[in-house]
mmCIF file of C-alpha atoms and ligand atoms in Angstrom:
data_model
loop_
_atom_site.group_PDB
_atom_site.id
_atom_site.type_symbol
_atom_site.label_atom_id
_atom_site.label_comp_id
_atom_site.label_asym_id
_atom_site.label_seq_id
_atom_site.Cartn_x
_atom_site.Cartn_y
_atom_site.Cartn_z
ATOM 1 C CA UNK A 860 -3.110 -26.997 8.573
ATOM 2 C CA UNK A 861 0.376 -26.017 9.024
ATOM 3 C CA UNK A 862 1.700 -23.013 7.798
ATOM 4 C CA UNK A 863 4.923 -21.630 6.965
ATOM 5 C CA UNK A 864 6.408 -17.997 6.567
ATOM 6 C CA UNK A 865 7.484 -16.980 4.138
ATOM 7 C CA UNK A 866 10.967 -14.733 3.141
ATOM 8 C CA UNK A 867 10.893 -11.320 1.690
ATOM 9 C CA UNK A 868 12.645 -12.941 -1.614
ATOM 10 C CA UNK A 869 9.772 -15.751 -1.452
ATOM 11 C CA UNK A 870 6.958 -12.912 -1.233
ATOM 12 C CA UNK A 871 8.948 -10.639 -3.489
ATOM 13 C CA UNK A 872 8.894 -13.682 -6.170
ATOM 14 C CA UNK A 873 5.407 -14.407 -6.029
ATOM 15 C CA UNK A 874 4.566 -11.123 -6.187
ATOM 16 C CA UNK A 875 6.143 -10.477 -9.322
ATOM 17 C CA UNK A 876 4.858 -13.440 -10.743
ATOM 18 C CA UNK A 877 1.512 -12.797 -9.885
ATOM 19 C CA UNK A 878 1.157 -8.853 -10.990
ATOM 20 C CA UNK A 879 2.851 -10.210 -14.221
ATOM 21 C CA UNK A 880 0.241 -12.477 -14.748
ATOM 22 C CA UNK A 881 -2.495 -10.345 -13.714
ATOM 23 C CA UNK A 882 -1.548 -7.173 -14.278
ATOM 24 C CA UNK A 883 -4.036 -5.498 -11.726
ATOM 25 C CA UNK A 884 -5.071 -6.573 -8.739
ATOM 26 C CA UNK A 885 -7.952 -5.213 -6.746
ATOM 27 C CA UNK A 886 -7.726 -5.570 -3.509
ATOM 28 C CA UNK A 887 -4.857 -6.253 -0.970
ATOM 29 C CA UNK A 888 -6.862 -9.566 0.110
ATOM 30 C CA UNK A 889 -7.130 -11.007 -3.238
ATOM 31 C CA UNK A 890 -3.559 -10.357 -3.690
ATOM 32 C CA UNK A 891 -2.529 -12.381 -0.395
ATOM 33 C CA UNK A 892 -4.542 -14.915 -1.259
ATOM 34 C CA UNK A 893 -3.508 -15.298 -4.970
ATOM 35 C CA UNK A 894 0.455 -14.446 -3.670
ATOM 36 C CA UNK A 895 -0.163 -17.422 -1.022
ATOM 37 C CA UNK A 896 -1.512 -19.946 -3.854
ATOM 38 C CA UNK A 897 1.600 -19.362 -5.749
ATOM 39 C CA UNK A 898 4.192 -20.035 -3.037
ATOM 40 C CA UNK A 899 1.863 -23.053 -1.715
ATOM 41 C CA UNK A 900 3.043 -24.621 -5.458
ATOM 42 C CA UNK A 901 5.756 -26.647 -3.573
ATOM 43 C CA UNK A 902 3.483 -28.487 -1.141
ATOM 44 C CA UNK A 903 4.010 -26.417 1.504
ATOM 45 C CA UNK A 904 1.362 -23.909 2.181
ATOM 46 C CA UNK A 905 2.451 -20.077 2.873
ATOM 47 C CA UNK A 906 0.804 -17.392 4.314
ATOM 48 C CA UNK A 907 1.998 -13.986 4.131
ATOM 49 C CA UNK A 908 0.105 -11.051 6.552
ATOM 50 C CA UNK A 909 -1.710 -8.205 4.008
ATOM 51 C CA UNK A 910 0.313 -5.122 6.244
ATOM 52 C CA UNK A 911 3.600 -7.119 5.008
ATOM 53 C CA UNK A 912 2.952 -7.977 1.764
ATOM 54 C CA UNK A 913 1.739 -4.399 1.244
ATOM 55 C CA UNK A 914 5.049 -3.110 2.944
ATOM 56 C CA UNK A 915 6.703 -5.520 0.595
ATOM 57 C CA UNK A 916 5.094 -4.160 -2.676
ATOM 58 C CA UNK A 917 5.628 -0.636 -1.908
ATOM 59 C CA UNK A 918 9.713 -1.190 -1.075
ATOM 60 C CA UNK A 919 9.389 -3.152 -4.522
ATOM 61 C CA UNK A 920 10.386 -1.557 -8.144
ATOM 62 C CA UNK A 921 7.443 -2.692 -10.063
ATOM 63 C CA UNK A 922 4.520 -2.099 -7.903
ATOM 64 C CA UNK A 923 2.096 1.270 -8.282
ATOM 65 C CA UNK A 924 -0.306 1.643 -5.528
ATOM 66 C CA UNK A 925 -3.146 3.150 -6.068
ATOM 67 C CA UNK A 926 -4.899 4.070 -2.506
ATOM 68 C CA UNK A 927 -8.078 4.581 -2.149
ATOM 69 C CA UNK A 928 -10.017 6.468 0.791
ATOM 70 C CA UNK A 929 -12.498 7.537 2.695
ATOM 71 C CA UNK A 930 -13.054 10.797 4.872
ATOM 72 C CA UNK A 931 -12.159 10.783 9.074
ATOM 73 C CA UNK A 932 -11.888 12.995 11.464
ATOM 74 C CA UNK A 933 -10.344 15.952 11.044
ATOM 75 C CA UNK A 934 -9.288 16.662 14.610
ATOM 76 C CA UNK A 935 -7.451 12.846 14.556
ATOM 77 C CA UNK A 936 -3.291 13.732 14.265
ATOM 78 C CA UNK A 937 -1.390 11.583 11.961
ATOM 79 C CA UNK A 938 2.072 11.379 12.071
ATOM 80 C CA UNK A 939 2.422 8.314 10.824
ATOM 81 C CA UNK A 940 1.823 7.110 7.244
ATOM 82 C CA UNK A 941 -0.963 4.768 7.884
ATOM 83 C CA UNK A 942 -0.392 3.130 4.877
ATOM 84 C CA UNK A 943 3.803 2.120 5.181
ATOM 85 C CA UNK A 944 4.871 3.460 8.379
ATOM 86 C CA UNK A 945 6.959 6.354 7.058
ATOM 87 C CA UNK A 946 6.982 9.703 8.319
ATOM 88 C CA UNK A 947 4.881 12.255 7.338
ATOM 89 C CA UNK A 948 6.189 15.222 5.931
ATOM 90 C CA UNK A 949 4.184 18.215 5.949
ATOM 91 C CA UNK A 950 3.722 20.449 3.156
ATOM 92 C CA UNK A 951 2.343 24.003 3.193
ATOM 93 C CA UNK A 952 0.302 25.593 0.226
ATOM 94 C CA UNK A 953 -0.307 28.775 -0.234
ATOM 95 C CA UNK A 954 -2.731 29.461 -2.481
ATOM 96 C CA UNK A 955 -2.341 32.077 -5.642
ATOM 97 C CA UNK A 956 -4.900 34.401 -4.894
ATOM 98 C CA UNK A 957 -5.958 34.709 -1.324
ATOM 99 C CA UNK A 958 -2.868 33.819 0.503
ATOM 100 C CA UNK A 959 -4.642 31.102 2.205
ATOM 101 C CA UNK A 960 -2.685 28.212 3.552
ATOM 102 C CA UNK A 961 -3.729 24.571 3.509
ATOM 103 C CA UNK A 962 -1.246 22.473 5.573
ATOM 104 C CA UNK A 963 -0.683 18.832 3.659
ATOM 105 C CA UNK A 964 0.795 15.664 4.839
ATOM 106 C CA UNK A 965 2.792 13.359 2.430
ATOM 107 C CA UNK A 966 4.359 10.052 2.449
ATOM 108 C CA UNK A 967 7.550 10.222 0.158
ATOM 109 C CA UNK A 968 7.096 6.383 0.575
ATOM 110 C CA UNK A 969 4.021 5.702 -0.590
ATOM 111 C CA UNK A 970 2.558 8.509 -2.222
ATOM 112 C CA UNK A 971 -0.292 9.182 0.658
ATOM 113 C CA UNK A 972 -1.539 12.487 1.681
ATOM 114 C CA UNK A 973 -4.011 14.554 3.503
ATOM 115 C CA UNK A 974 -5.299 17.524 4.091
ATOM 116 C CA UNK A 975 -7.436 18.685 7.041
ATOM 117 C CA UNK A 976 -10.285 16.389 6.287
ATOM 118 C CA UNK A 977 -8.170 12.869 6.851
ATOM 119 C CA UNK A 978 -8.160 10.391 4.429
ATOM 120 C CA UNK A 979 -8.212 7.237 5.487
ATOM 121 C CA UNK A 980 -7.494 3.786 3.527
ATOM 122 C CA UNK A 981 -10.048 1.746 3.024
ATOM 123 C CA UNK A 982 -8.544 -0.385 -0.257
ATOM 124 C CA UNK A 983 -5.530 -0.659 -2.196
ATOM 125 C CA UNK A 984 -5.375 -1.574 -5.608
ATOM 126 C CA UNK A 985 -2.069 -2.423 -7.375
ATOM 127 C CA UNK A 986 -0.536 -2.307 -10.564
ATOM 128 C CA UNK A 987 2.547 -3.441 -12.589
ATOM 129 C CA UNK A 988 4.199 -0.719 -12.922
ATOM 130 C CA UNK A 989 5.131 -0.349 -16.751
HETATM 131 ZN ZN1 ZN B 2431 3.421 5.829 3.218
#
């Protein structure tokens, strides 16, 4: 089977017209899959890479993310969202009563963060945003 790549437009398309349809989508693989079957319509069959189409999605107006996680290492440095690519900014709290700071990372991109105890993606779920 031959397969073609697709163009940001071409993903960008089908992904509209598939979070339109569906509203929700569970995971990033049944999204590729479901954005791949709608390009394919013109007899030639697309496939598009999850890490891009995710990239896509987020740089798109009409996508929410929603990340979900699990817990790693807390000694592991990020500096890099591992979600987009974008830098991590970090944010300092202090907290009301006892002064105590927890240090934060966040993805202006994306919306990611941790704290000390990483958080690392294990699925992504997106929405139409309304
Ligand atoms: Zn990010």
């Amino acid at each position: 089977m031959h397969y073609h790549i697709p163009s940001d437009e071409q993903v960008l398309n089908g992904l509209k017209k598939v979070l339109e349809k569906f509203r929700t989508v569970s995971s990033q693989n049944k999204l590729k899959t479901l954005v791949s079957k709608k390009l394919t319509a013109k007899k030639k069959n697309y496939n598009v890479s999850g890490s891009r189409l995710r990239n896509i999605a987020i740089n798109s107006d009409f996508v929410k993310l929603e990340i979900h996680t699990r817990e790693g290492d807390p000694k592991k440095l990020l500096t890099k969202c591992p979600v987009c690519g974008n830098i991590l900014n970090r944010v300092k709290n202090l907290t009301i009563w006892g002064g105590e700071v927890t240090i934060e990372f966040r993805c202006k991109k994306c919306n990611y963060w941790t704290g000390k105890k990483k958080r690392i993606p294990t699925r992504y779920v997106f929405h139409l945003k309304k």
